[in-house]
CSV table of C-alpha atoms and ligand atoms in Angstrom, one decimal:
chain,number,residue,atom,x,y,z
A,144,MET,CA,61.4,37.9,7.7
A,145,ASP,CA,59.9,38.2,11.2
A,146,SER,CA,59.9,35.5,13.9
A,147,ILE,CA,58.1,35.4,17.2
A,148,ILE,CA,59.8,34.3,20.4
A,149,VAL,CA,57.5,32.9,23.2
A,150,LYS,CA,58.7,31.8,26.6
A,151,GLY,CA,56.6,29.9,29.2
A,152,ASN,CA,56.1,32.6,31.8
A,153,GLY,CA,53.4,31.3,34.2
A,154,PRO,CA,49.7,32.1,34.4
A,155,LEU,CA,48.1,34.8,32.3
A,156,ASN,CA,45.8,37.4,33.8
A,157,GLY,CA,44.0,40.4,32.2
A,158,GLN,CA,41.8,41.3,29.3
A,159,ILE,CA,42.1,40.8,25.6
A,160,PRO,CA,39.9,42.7,23.1
A,161,ILE,CA,38.5,40.6,20.3
A,162,ALA,CA,38.6,42.1,16.8
A,163,GLY,CA,36.0,41.9,14.0
A,164,ALA,CA,35.9,38.6,12.1
A,165,LYS,CA,38.5,38.3,9.3
A,166,ASN,CA,36.3,35.8,7.4
A,167,ALA,CA,33.2,37.9,7.8
A,168,CYS,CA,35.0,41.0,6.6
A,169,LEU,CA,36.4,39.2,3.6
A,170,THR,CA,32.9,38.4,2.4
A,171,LEU,CA,31.4,41.7,3.4
A,172,MET,CA,34.0,43.8,1.4
A,173,PRO,CA,32.9,42.5,-2.0
A,174,VAL,CA,29.3,43.5,-1.4
A,175,THR,CA,30.5,46.9,-2.5
A,176,LEU,CA,30.5,45.5,-6.1
A,177,LEU,CA,26.7,45.1,-5.8
A,178,THR,CA,25.9,48.8,-5.4
A,179,GLU,CA,26.9,52.2,-6.8
A,180,GLU,CA,26.5,53.7,-3.3
A,181,PRO,CA,29.2,53.6,-0.6
A,182,VAL,CA,29.2,50.8,2.0
A,183,VAL,CA,30.9,51.5,5.3
A,184,LEU,CA,32.3,48.6,7.4
A,185,THR,CA,33.1,49.3,11.1
A,186,ASN,CA,34.9,47.0,13.5
A,187,VAL,CA,37.3,45.9,10.7
A,188,PRO,CA,40.3,43.8,11.8
A,189,ARG,CA,43.7,45.1,10.8
A,190,LEU,CA,45.1,42.2,8.8
A,191,THR,CA,47.1,41.6,5.7
A,192,ASP,CA,44.2,39.6,4.2
A,193,ILE,CA,42.0,42.7,4.5
A,194,THR,CA,44.7,44.8,2.7
A,195,THR,CA,44.9,42.2,-0.1
A,196,MET,CA,41.1,42.3,-0.5
A,197,SER,CA,41.2,46.1,-0.7
A,198,ASP,CA,43.8,45.9,-3.5
A,199,LEU,CA,41.6,43.4,-5.4
A,200,LEU,CA,38.5,45.6,-5.1
A,201,ARG,CA,40.5,48.6,-6.2
A,202,SER,CA,41.6,46.7,-9.3
A,203,PHE,CA,37.9,46.5,-10.2
A,204,GLY,CA,37.5,50.3,-9.9
A,205,ALA,CA,36.3,50.5,-6.2
A,206,GLU,CA,37.6,53.3,-4.0
A,207,VAL,CA,38.6,51.9,-0.6
A,208,THR,CA,39.5,54.3,2.1
A,209,ALA,CA,40.4,53.5,5.7
A,210,ALA,CA,39.7,55.5,8.8
A,211,LEU,CA,40.1,55.0,12.6
A,212,ASP,CA,43.5,53.4,12.2
A,213,GLY,CA,42.2,50.8,9.7
A,214,GLN,CA,39.1,49.8,11.8
A,215,GLU,CA,36.6,51.5,9.5
A,216,LEU,CA,36.6,51.0,5.7
A,217,THR,CA,34.5,52.9,3.2
A,218,LEU,CA,34.1,51.0,-0.1
A,219,HIS,CA,32.6,52.8,-3.1
A,220,SER,CA,32.2,51.1,-6.5
A,221,GLY,CA,30.5,53.9,-8.4
A,222,ALA,CA,31.7,52.4,-11.7
A,223,ILE,CA,33.3,49.0,-12.4
A,224,THR,CA,36.3,49.6,-14.7
A,225,ASN,CA,37.8,46.1,-14.9
A,226,HIS,CA,36.4,42.5,-14.8
A,227,THR,CA,39.5,40.4,-14.2
A,228,ALA,CA,40.9,39.2,-10.9
A,229,GLU,CA,44.5,38.4,-11.7
A,230,TYR,CA,46.3,35.3,-10.5
A,231,GLU,CA,48.9,37.6,-8.8
A,232,ILE,CA,46.2,38.6,-6.2
A,233,VAL,CA,44.0,35.5,-6.2
A,234,ARG,CA,47.0,33.2,-5.4
A,235,LYS,CA,47.5,35.0,-2.2
A,236,PHE,CA,44.1,34.0,-0.8
A,237,ARG,CA,41.0,32.1,-1.7
A,238,ALA,CA,38.6,34.8,-0.6
A,239,SER,CA,39.3,36.5,-3.9
A,240,PHE,CA,36.7,34.1,-5.3
A,241,PHE,CA,34.0,36.1,-3.5
A,242,VAL,CA,34.1,38.7,-6.2
A,243,LEU,CA,32.7,36.3,-8.7
A,244,GLY,CA,29.0,36.2,-7.5
A,245,PRO,CA,28.7,40.0,-7.1
A,246,MET,CA,30.4,40.8,-10.4
A,247,LEU,CA,28.1,38.4,-12.3
A,248,ALA,CA,25.1,39.9,-10.6
A,249,ARG,CA,26.0,43.5,-11.3
A,250,GLU,CA,28.0,43.3,-14.5
A,251,GLY,CA,27.0,40.0,-16.0
A,252,GLN,CA,30.6,39.0,-16.5
A,253,ALA,CA,33.8,38.3,-14.6
A,254,VAL,CA,37.2,36.6,-15.1
A,255,VAL,CA,38.7,35.2,-12.0
A,256,SER,CA,41.9,33.2,-11.7
A,257,LEU,CA,41.5,29.7,-10.1
A,258,PRO,CA,42.9,29.9,-6.6
A,259,GLY,CA,45.1,26.8,-6.9
A,260,GLY,CA,46.1,24.5,-4.1
A,261,CYS,CA,46.7,25.6,-0.6
A,262,ALA,CA,48.4,24.3,2.5
A,263,ILE,CA,45.4,22.7,4.1
A,264,GLY,CA,44.2,20.6,1.2
A,265,ALA,CA,43.0,20.8,-2.4
A,266,ARG,CA,40.1,23.2,-1.6
A,267,PRO,CA,38.4,23.2,-5.1
A,268,VAL,CA,35.8,25.9,-6.1
A,269,ASP,CA,33.4,23.5,-8.0
A,270,LEU,CA,30.6,24.3,-5.5
A,271,HIS,CA,30.8,28.0,-6.3
A,272,LEU,CA,30.8,27.4,-10.0
A,273,LYS,CA,28.0,24.8,-10.0
A,274,GLY,CA,25.9,27.0,-7.8
A,275,LEU,CA,26.3,30.1,-10.0
A,276,GLU,CA,25.5,28.0,-13.1
A,277,ALA,CA,22.2,27.1,-11.4
A,278,LEU,CA,21.5,30.8,-11.3
A,279,GLY,CA,22.1,31.1,-15.1
A,280,ALA,CA,25.9,31.8,-15.3
A,281,VAL,CA,27.9,30.2,-18.0
A,282,MET,CA,31.4,29.2,-17.0
A,283,GLU,CA,34.4,28.4,-19.2
A,284,LEU,CA,37.8,27.4,-17.8
A,285,ARG,CA,40.7,28.7,-19.8
A,286,ASP,CA,44.4,29.3,-19.0
A,287,GLY,CA,43.8,28.9,-15.3
A,288,TYR,CA,41.0,31.4,-15.3
A,289,VAL,CA,37.2,31.1,-14.9
A,290,HIS,CA,35.6,33.1,-17.6
A,291,ALA,CA,32.0,33.7,-16.3
A,292,THR,CA,29.1,35.4,-18.1
A,293,ALA,CA,25.4,35.7,-17.4
A,294,PRO,CA,24.1,36.4,-20.9
A,295,GLY,CA,20.5,37.0,-19.9
A,296,GLY,CA,21.3,38.2,-16.4
A,297,LEU,CA,21.1,35.9,-13.3
A,298,HIS,CA,17.8,34.3,-12.4
A,299,GLY,CA,16.5,32.6,-9.3
A,300,GLY,CA,16.2,28.8,-8.8
A,301,THR,CA,16.5,26.1,-6.2
A,302,HIS,CA,20.0,24.9,-5.5
A,303,GLU,CA,21.0,22.2,-3.1
A,304,PHE,CA,24.7,22.1,-2.1
A,305,PRO,CA,26.0,18.5,-2.0
A,306,PHE,CA,27.8,19.3,1.2
A,307,VAL,CA,28.2,22.4,3.3
A,308,SER,CA,30.5,25.1,2.0
A,309,VAL,CA,30.8,28.5,3.7
A,310,GLY,CA,32.3,30.3,0.8
A,311,ALA,CA,30.0,28.9,-1.9
A,312,THR,CA,26.9,29.8,0.3
A,313,GLU,CA,28.2,33.3,0.6
A,314,ASN,CA,29.0,33.7,-3.1
A,315,LEU,CA,25.5,32.5,-4.1
A,316,LEU,CA,23.9,34.6,-1.4
A,317,MET,CA,25.5,37.7,-2.8
A,318,ALA,CA,24.7,36.8,-6.4
A,319,ALA,CA,21.1,36.0,-5.7
A,320,THR,CA,20.3,39.4,-4.2
A,321,LEU,CA,20.2,40.9,-7.6
A,322,ALA,CA,19.0,37.9,-9.6
A,323,LYS,CA,15.5,37.9,-11.1
A,324,GLY,CA,13.0,35.9,-9.1
A,325,THR,CA,13.4,33.7,-6.0
A,326,THR,CA,16.5,31.7,-5.1
A,327,VAL,CA,16.3,28.9,-2.5
A,328,LEU,CA,19.7,27.6,-1.2
A,329,LYS,CA,19.4,24.2,0.5
A,330,ASN,CA,22.0,22.6,2.7
A,331,ALA,CA,23.4,26.2,3.1
A,332,ALA,CA,26.2,26.9,5.6
A,333,ARG,CA,24.9,28.2,9.0
A,334,GLU,CA,28.1,30.0,10.1
A,335,PRO,CA,27.8,33.3,11.9
A,336,GLU,CA,29.7,34.9,9.0
A,337,VAL,CA,26.9,33.9,6.6
A,338,VAL,CA,24.4,35.5,9.1
A,339,ASP,CA,26.5,38.6,9.2
A,340,LEU,CA,26.6,38.9,5.4
A,341,ALA,CA,22.9,38.4,5.2
A,342,LYS,CA,22.4,41.1,7.8
A,343,CYS,CA,24.5,43.6,5.8
A,344,LEU,CA,22.8,42.7,2.5
A,345,SER,CA,19.4,43.1,4.1
A,346,ALA,CA,20.4,46.5,5.4
A,347,MET,CA,21.2,47.3,1.7
A,348,GLY,CA,17.7,46.4,0.6
A,349,ALA,CA,18.1,42.7,-0.1
A,350,GLN,CA,15.2,40.3,0.7
A,351,ILE,CA,16.6,37.3,2.6
A,352,ASP,CA,15.0,34.8,4.8
A,353,GLY,CA,16.5,31.9,6.8
A,354,ALA,CA,20.1,32.9,7.1
A,355,GLY,CA,21.6,30.9,10.0
A,356,THR,CA,19.4,27.9,9.0
A,357,SER,CA,20.2,25.4,6.3
A,358,THR,CA,17.6,26.8,3.9
A,359,ILE,CA,18.0,30.4,2.8
A,360,THR,CA,15.5,32.1,0.5
A,361,ILE,CA,16.4,35.2,-1.4
A,362,GLN,CA,13.9,37.3,-3.3
A,363,GLY,CA,15.9,39.2,-6.0
A,364,VAL,CA,15.6,43.0,-6.1
A,365,ALA,CA,16.4,45.5,-8.9
A,366,ARG,CA,19.0,47.4,-6.9
A,367,LEU,CA,20.8,47.6,-3.6
A,368,HIS,CA,21.8,50.8,-1.7
A,369,GLY,CA,24.7,51.7,0.6
A,370,THR,CA,24.8,51.1,4.3
A,371,THR,CA,27.0,51.1,7.4
A,372,HIS,CA,27.6,47.7,9.0
A,373,PRO,CA,29.6,46.6,12.0
A,374,VAL,CA,31.6,43.4,11.3
A,375,VAL,CA,30.6,40.6,13.7
A,376,VAL,CA,33.2,39.6,16.4
A,377,ASP,CA,35.8,37.0,15.3
A,378,ARG,CA,34.8,33.7,16.9
A,379,ILE,CA,38.0,32.1,15.8
A,380,GLU,CA,40.2,34.8,17.4
A,381,LEU,CA,37.9,34.6,20.4
A,382,GLY,CA,38.4,30.8,20.7
A,383,THR,CA,42.1,31.1,20.2
A,384,TYR,CA,42.5,33.6,23.1
A,385,MET,CA,40.2,31.5,25.2
A,386,LEU,CA,42.8,28.8,24.9
A,387,ALA,CA,45.6,31.1,26.2
A,388,PRO,CA,44.6,30.9,29.9
A,389,ALA,CA,43.4,27.4,29.4
A,390,ILE,CA,46.9,26.4,28.4
A,391,ALA,CA,49.1,28.7,30.5
A,392,GLY,CA,46.7,28.9,33.5
A,393,GLY,CA,45.2,32.1,35.0
A,394,SER,CA,42.1,34.0,34.2
A,395,VAL,CA,41.5,36.2,31.1
A,396,GLU,CA,38.5,38.2,30.0
A,397,LEU,CA,37.8,38.2,26.3
A,398,LEU,CA,36.2,41.6,25.6
A,399,GLY,CA,33.4,41.4,23.1
A,400,GLY,CA,33.3,37.6,23.3
A,401,ARG,CA,29.9,35.9,22.8
A,402,LEU,CA,29.2,32.4,24.0
A,403,ASP,CA,26.6,31.9,21.3
A,404,LEU,CA,29.4,32.1,18.7
A,405,VAL,CA,31.6,29.4,20.3
A,406,ARG,CA,29.2,27.1,22.1
A,407,ALA,CA,30.4,23.7,20.8
A,408,PHE,CA,34.0,24.8,21.5
A,409,ALA,CA,33.3,26.2,25.0
A,410,GLU,CA,31.5,22.9,25.9
A,411,LYS,CA,34.7,21.0,25.1
A,412,LEU,CA,36.7,23.4,27.2
A,413,GLN,CA,34.4,22.8,30.1
A,414,VAL,CA,34.7,19.0,29.7
A,415,ALA,CA,38.4,19.5,29.9
A,416,GLY,CA,38.0,21.3,33.2
A,417,ILE,CA,38.2,24.9,32.2
A,418,SER,CA,35.8,27.5,33.4
A,419,VAL,CA,34.0,29.6,30.9
A,420,ALA,CA,31.6,32.3,32.2
A,421,GLU,CA,29.7,35.2,30.5
A,422,THR,CA,30.5,38.6,31.9
A,423,HIS,CA,29.2,42.1,31.3
A,424,ASN,CA,31.9,42.7,28.7
A,425,GLY,CA,32.4,39.3,27.2
A,426,LEU,CA,33.6,36.0,28.4
A,427,LEU,CA,35.9,35.1,31.3
A,428,VAL,CA,38.0,31.9,30.9
A,429,SER,CA,39.8,30.6,34.0
A,430,GLN,CA,42.0,27.6,34.6
A,431,ASN,CA,43.2,27.2,38.1
A,432,ASN,CA,42.6,23.4,38.6
A,433,GLY,CA,46.0,21.9,37.7
A,434,ARG,CA,46.2,19.7,34.6
A,435,VAL,CA,43.3,19.7,32.1
A,436,ARG,CA,41.5,16.5,31.2
A,437,ALA,CA,41.7,14.8,27.8
A,438,VAL,CA,38.7,15.3,25.5
A,439,ASP,CA,37.8,14.0,22.0
A,440,VAL,CA,37.0,16.5,19.3
A,441,LYS,CA,35.4,16.2,15.9
A,442,THR,CA,35.3,19.2,13.5
A,443,GLU,CA,32.0,19.9,11.8
A,444,PRO,CA,30.2,22.7,10.0
A,445,HIS,CA,28.6,25.3,12.4
A,446,PRO,CA,27.2,24.8,15.0
A,447,GLY,CA,29.7,22.0,15.4
A,448,PHE,CA,33.3,22.4,16.6
A,449,PRO,CA,35.0,24.7,14.0
A,450,THR,CA,37.9,23.3,12.0
A,451,ASP,CA,39.6,26.7,12.4
A,452,LEU,CA,40.1,26.0,16.1
A,453,GLN,CA,41.3,22.4,15.7
A,454,ALA,CA,45.0,23.2,15.7
A,455,GLN,CA,44.7,25.4,18.7
A,456,MET,CA,42.7,22.8,20.6
A,457,MET,CA,45.4,20.3,19.9
A,458,ALA,CA,48.0,22.5,21.5
A,459,LEU,CA,45.9,22.4,24.7
A,460,LEU,CA,45.4,18.6,24.6
A,461,CYS,CA,49.2,18.0,24.2
A,462,THR,CA,49.5,18.5,28.0
A,463,ALA,CA,46.1,17.1,29.1
A,464,ASP,CA,45.8,14.1,31.4
A,465,GLY,CA,45.0,11.2,29.2
A,466,VAL,CA,44.5,10.4,25.5
A,467,SER,CA,42.5,12.7,23.2
A,468,VAL,CA,41.4,11.9,19.6
A,469,LEU,CA,40.8,14.8,17.2
A,470,GLU,CA,38.9,14.0,14.1
A,471,GLU,CA,39.1,16.5,11.2
A,472,THR,CA,36.2,16.1,8.8
A,473,ILE,CA,36.3,19.4,6.8
A,474,PHE,CA,39.8,19.5,5.3
A,475,GLU,CA,41.8,16.5,4.4
A,476,ASN,CA,45.3,17.8,5.2
A,477,ARG,CA,44.9,19.8,8.4
A,478,PHE,CA,47.3,18.3,10.9
A,479,MET,CA,50.5,19.9,9.7
A,480,HIS,CA,51.0,21.5,13.1
A,481,ALA,CA,51.3,18.0,14.6
A,482,PRO,CA,54.9,17.4,13.6
A,483,GLU,CA,55.8,20.9,14.8
A,484,LEU,CA,54.1,20.3,18.2
A,485,ALA,CA,56.0,17.0,18.3
A,486,ARG,CA,59.2,19.0,18.1
A,487,MET,CA,58.1,20.6,21.4
A,488,GLY,CA,57.8,17.2,23.0
A,489,ALA,CA,54.1,16.4,22.2
A,490,ASP,CA,53.1,12.8,21.6
A,491,ILE,CA,50.8,12.8,18.6
A,492,GLU,CA,50.0,10.0,16.0
A,493,VAL,CA,48.2,11.0,12.9
A,494,HIS,CA,46.3,8.4,10.8
A,495,GLY,CA,44.3,10.0,7.9
A,496,GLY,CA,41.7,12.3,9.4
A,497,HIS,CA,42.4,11.3,13.0
A,498,ALA,CA,45.1,12.5,15.4
A,499,THR,CA,45.6,10.7,18.7
A,500,VAL,CA,47.2,12.9,21.3
A,501,THR,CA,48.6,11.4,24.5
A,502,GLY,CA,49.1,14.1,27.0
A,503,VAL,CA,52.6,14.8,28.3
A,504,GLU,CA,53.4,16.6,31.6
A,505,LYS,CA,55.2,19.5,29.9
A,506,LEU,CA,56.2,20.8,26.5
A,507,ARG,CA,59.6,22.2,25.8
A,508,GLY,CA,60.4,25.2,23.7
A,509,ALA,CA,61.9,24.6,20.2
A,510,PRO,CA,62.3,26.3,16.9
A,511,VAL,CA,59.1,25.7,14.9
A,512,MET,CA,57.7,26.7,11.6
A,513,ALA,CA,54.2,28.1,10.8
A,514,THR,CA,52.6,26.1,8.0
A,515,ASP,CA,49.3,27.9,7.8
A,516,LEU,CA,47.4,30.6,9.7
A,517,ARG,CA,45.7,28.5,12.5
A,518,ALA,CA,48.7,26.1,12.8
A,519,SER,CA,51.0,29.1,13.5
A,520,VAL,CA,48.9,30.4,16.4
A,521,SER,CA,48.6,26.9,17.8
A,522,LEU,CA,52.4,26.9,18.1
A,523,ILE,CA,52.4,30.2,20.0
A,524,LEU,CA,49.8,28.9,22.4
A,525,ALA,CA,51.9,25.8,23.0
A,526,GLY,CA,54.9,28.0,23.6
A,527,LEU,CA,53.0,29.9,26.4
A,528,ALA,CA,53.2,26.9,28.6
A,529,ALA,CA,56.4,25.3,27.4
A,530,GLU,CA,59.6,25.2,29.3
A,531,GLY,CA,62.2,27.5,27.6
A,532,GLU,CA,62.0,29.4,24.4
A,533,THR,CA,59.8,28.7,21.3
A,534,VAL,CA,60.9,30.5,18.1
A,535,LEU,CA,58.2,30.6,15.5
A,536,SER,CA,59.3,31.4,11.9
A,537,ARG,CA,57.2,32.2,8.8
A,538,VAL,CA,55.1,34.7,10.8
A,539,TYR,CA,53.5,36.1,7.7
A,540,HIS,CA,50.9,33.3,8.0
A,541,LEU,CA,49.9,34.7,11.4
A,542,ASP,CA,49.7,38.3,10.2
A,543,ARG,CA,47.0,37.2,7.7
A,544,GLY,CA,44.6,36.5,10.5
A,545,TYR,CA,45.6,37.8,13.9
A,546,GLU,CA,46.2,41.5,14.6
A,547,ARG,CA,48.8,42.5,17.2
A,548,VAL,CA,49.2,39.0,18.8
A,549,GLU,CA,52.2,40.1,20.8
A,550,GLU,CA,50.5,43.1,22.3
A,551,LYS,CA,47.3,41.2,23.2
A,552,LEU,CA,49.2,38.4,24.9
A,553,SER,CA,51.9,40.4,26.6
A,554,ALA,CA,49.2,42.7,28.1
A,555,CYS,CA,48.2,39.5,30.1
A,556,GLY,CA,51.7,38.8,31.3
A,557,ALA,CA,53.0,36.5,28.5
A,558,SER,CA,56.6,36.7,27.4
A,559,ILE,CA,56.3,37.2,23.7
A,560,GLN,CA,58.1,39.3,21.2
A,561,ARG,CA,58.6,39.8,17.5
A,562,VAL,CA,62.1,40.0,16.0
A,563,THR,CA,63.1,40.8,12.5
A,564,ASP,CA,66.0,38.9,10.9
A,565,ASP,CA,68.1,42.0,10.6
A,566,GLY,CA,67.4,43.3,14.0
B,369,UD1,C1,35.8,29.1,5.0
B,369,UD1,C2,36.8,29.9,5.9
B,369,UD1,C3,37.8,29.0,6.5
B,369,UD1,C4,37.2,27.8,7.2
B,369,UD1,C5,36.2,27.1,6.3
B,369,UD1,C6,35.4,26.0,7.0
B,369,UD1,C7,36.8,32.1,4.8
B,369,UD1,C8,37.5,33.1,4.0
B,369,UD1,N1,37.4,30.9,5.1
B,369,UD1,O1,36.6,28.6,3.9
B,369,UD1,O2,38.6,29.7,7.4
B,369,UD1,O3,38.2,26.9,7.5
B,369,UD1,O4,35.2,28.1,5.8
B,369,UD1,O5,34.8,26.5,8.1
B,369,UD1,O6,35.6,32.3,5.2
B,369,UD1,N2,34.9,22.5,-1.0
B,369,UD1,C9,34.8,21.9,-2.3
B,369,UD1,N3,34.3,22.7,-3.3
B,369,UD1,C10,34.1,24.0,-3.2
B,369,UD1,C11,34.2,24.6,-2.0
B,369,UD1,C12,34.6,23.9,-0.9
B,369,UD1,O7,35.0,20.7,-2.4
B,369,UD1,O8,33.7,24.6,-4.2
B,369,UD1,C13,35.3,21.7,0.1
B,369,UD1,C14,36.6,22.3,0.8
B,369,UD1,O9,37.7,21.7,0.2
B,369,UD1,C15,36.4,21.7,2.2
B,369,UD1,C16,34.9,21.9,2.4
B,369,UD1,O10,34.3,21.9,1.1
B,369,UD1,O11,36.8,20.4,2.3
B,369,UD1,C17,34.4,23.1,3.2
B,369,UD1,O12,35.0,24.2,2.6
B,369,UD1,P1,34.3,25.7,2.7
B,369,UD1,O13,33.3,25.7,3.8
B,369,UD1,O14,33.9,26.1,1.3
B,369,UD1,O15,35.5,26.6,3.2
B,369,UD1,P2,35.9,28.0,2.7
B,369,UD1,O16,34.7,28.8,2.4
B,369,UD1,O17,36.9,27.9,1.6
């Protein structure tokens, strides 16, 4: 199994290209199930989660072909030949659940394994199920699988989510495009990935209003056609690499970066004393002012501070001047990076949904273990400014969501390399 070795190596300077968004791509790929015509996605990130989603869609009869070194995918579901998403694939990632809405809309039936628990909390799928029921689906839970049917086809309706869920909003949005009549989704997620999905569906002929606000209205249509759609830039990868110079010092330009995608996060960086500026090609982040200042952070649905950047932000605050409090409001168990950062000398106390970080002068390299995707990259970031060597194991978490981390960081002067156990 691979490990990554990082050594604190001084300031970083250079450019890092930001890939297409993993989370957007994972919800865009299943739109192929809504049309018999090919859908082409460009700016696709090269990640294992994308490969897993391709395998899942192929298991339904879709043809998925990659071009441009994996950065372009053509998805073609001329005929659906299977209706079951097996546990073997679904257990690998929750995004498998995105096939449920489109399959119900096109085929009137689907059987999808329940995703089960995951490292960052219970993460149930009840909001997806209740939402689809409101559109006329009938759900039965048997043997760990959701058996879903839509006997009379899906129909429109008004559905208010009890709290914001990105995935449930996306699943219902896809399903409602082919439902009979008008669907109104209230308390919908406003994340840029929802907006990107709506943009792609609209280009396929869907009638959608209000994506990016908390009320989305969808007028069902009889059929959707193919399209070519560029995946929106990955705001979480962007935020992660914005933290690299913030932590190690220096000045890095994030190519393709957009301030509007990371505004709440960028504001916190600025309060901490880090400069964030828009350039012709993206965003320039510089940190040449000595120690950063402590800052309090509370995760919230978009446009608030994203939970997917909380672990990385904590890595920065470990060496800030003062005490920072991080509050996690989206997932109940998302501080598993804290004990690993503590192994590197960080001073962190976790009480329920709050982590109190008292900044130390310097972190020290240590062997650490990735517990989930964002936690793993937070440990790499911490290692960039630590004294000595940090060895990160269980790198497969990282490969689910970050392409070519070593290449991107070493191009800016970081000392980072991947090693395999046998070599
Ligand atoms: C998506 C992102 C993930 C991000 C999260 C929040 C993808 C593939 N993943 O996950 O990276 O961290 O948004 O921005 O896009 N919940 C329920 N019942 C449900 C669904 C969710 O109780 O049916 C809860 C979750 O446990 C969590 C909260 O709702 O506490 C928000 O989760 P949600 O927005 O649905 O996250 P995901 O779509 O799974």
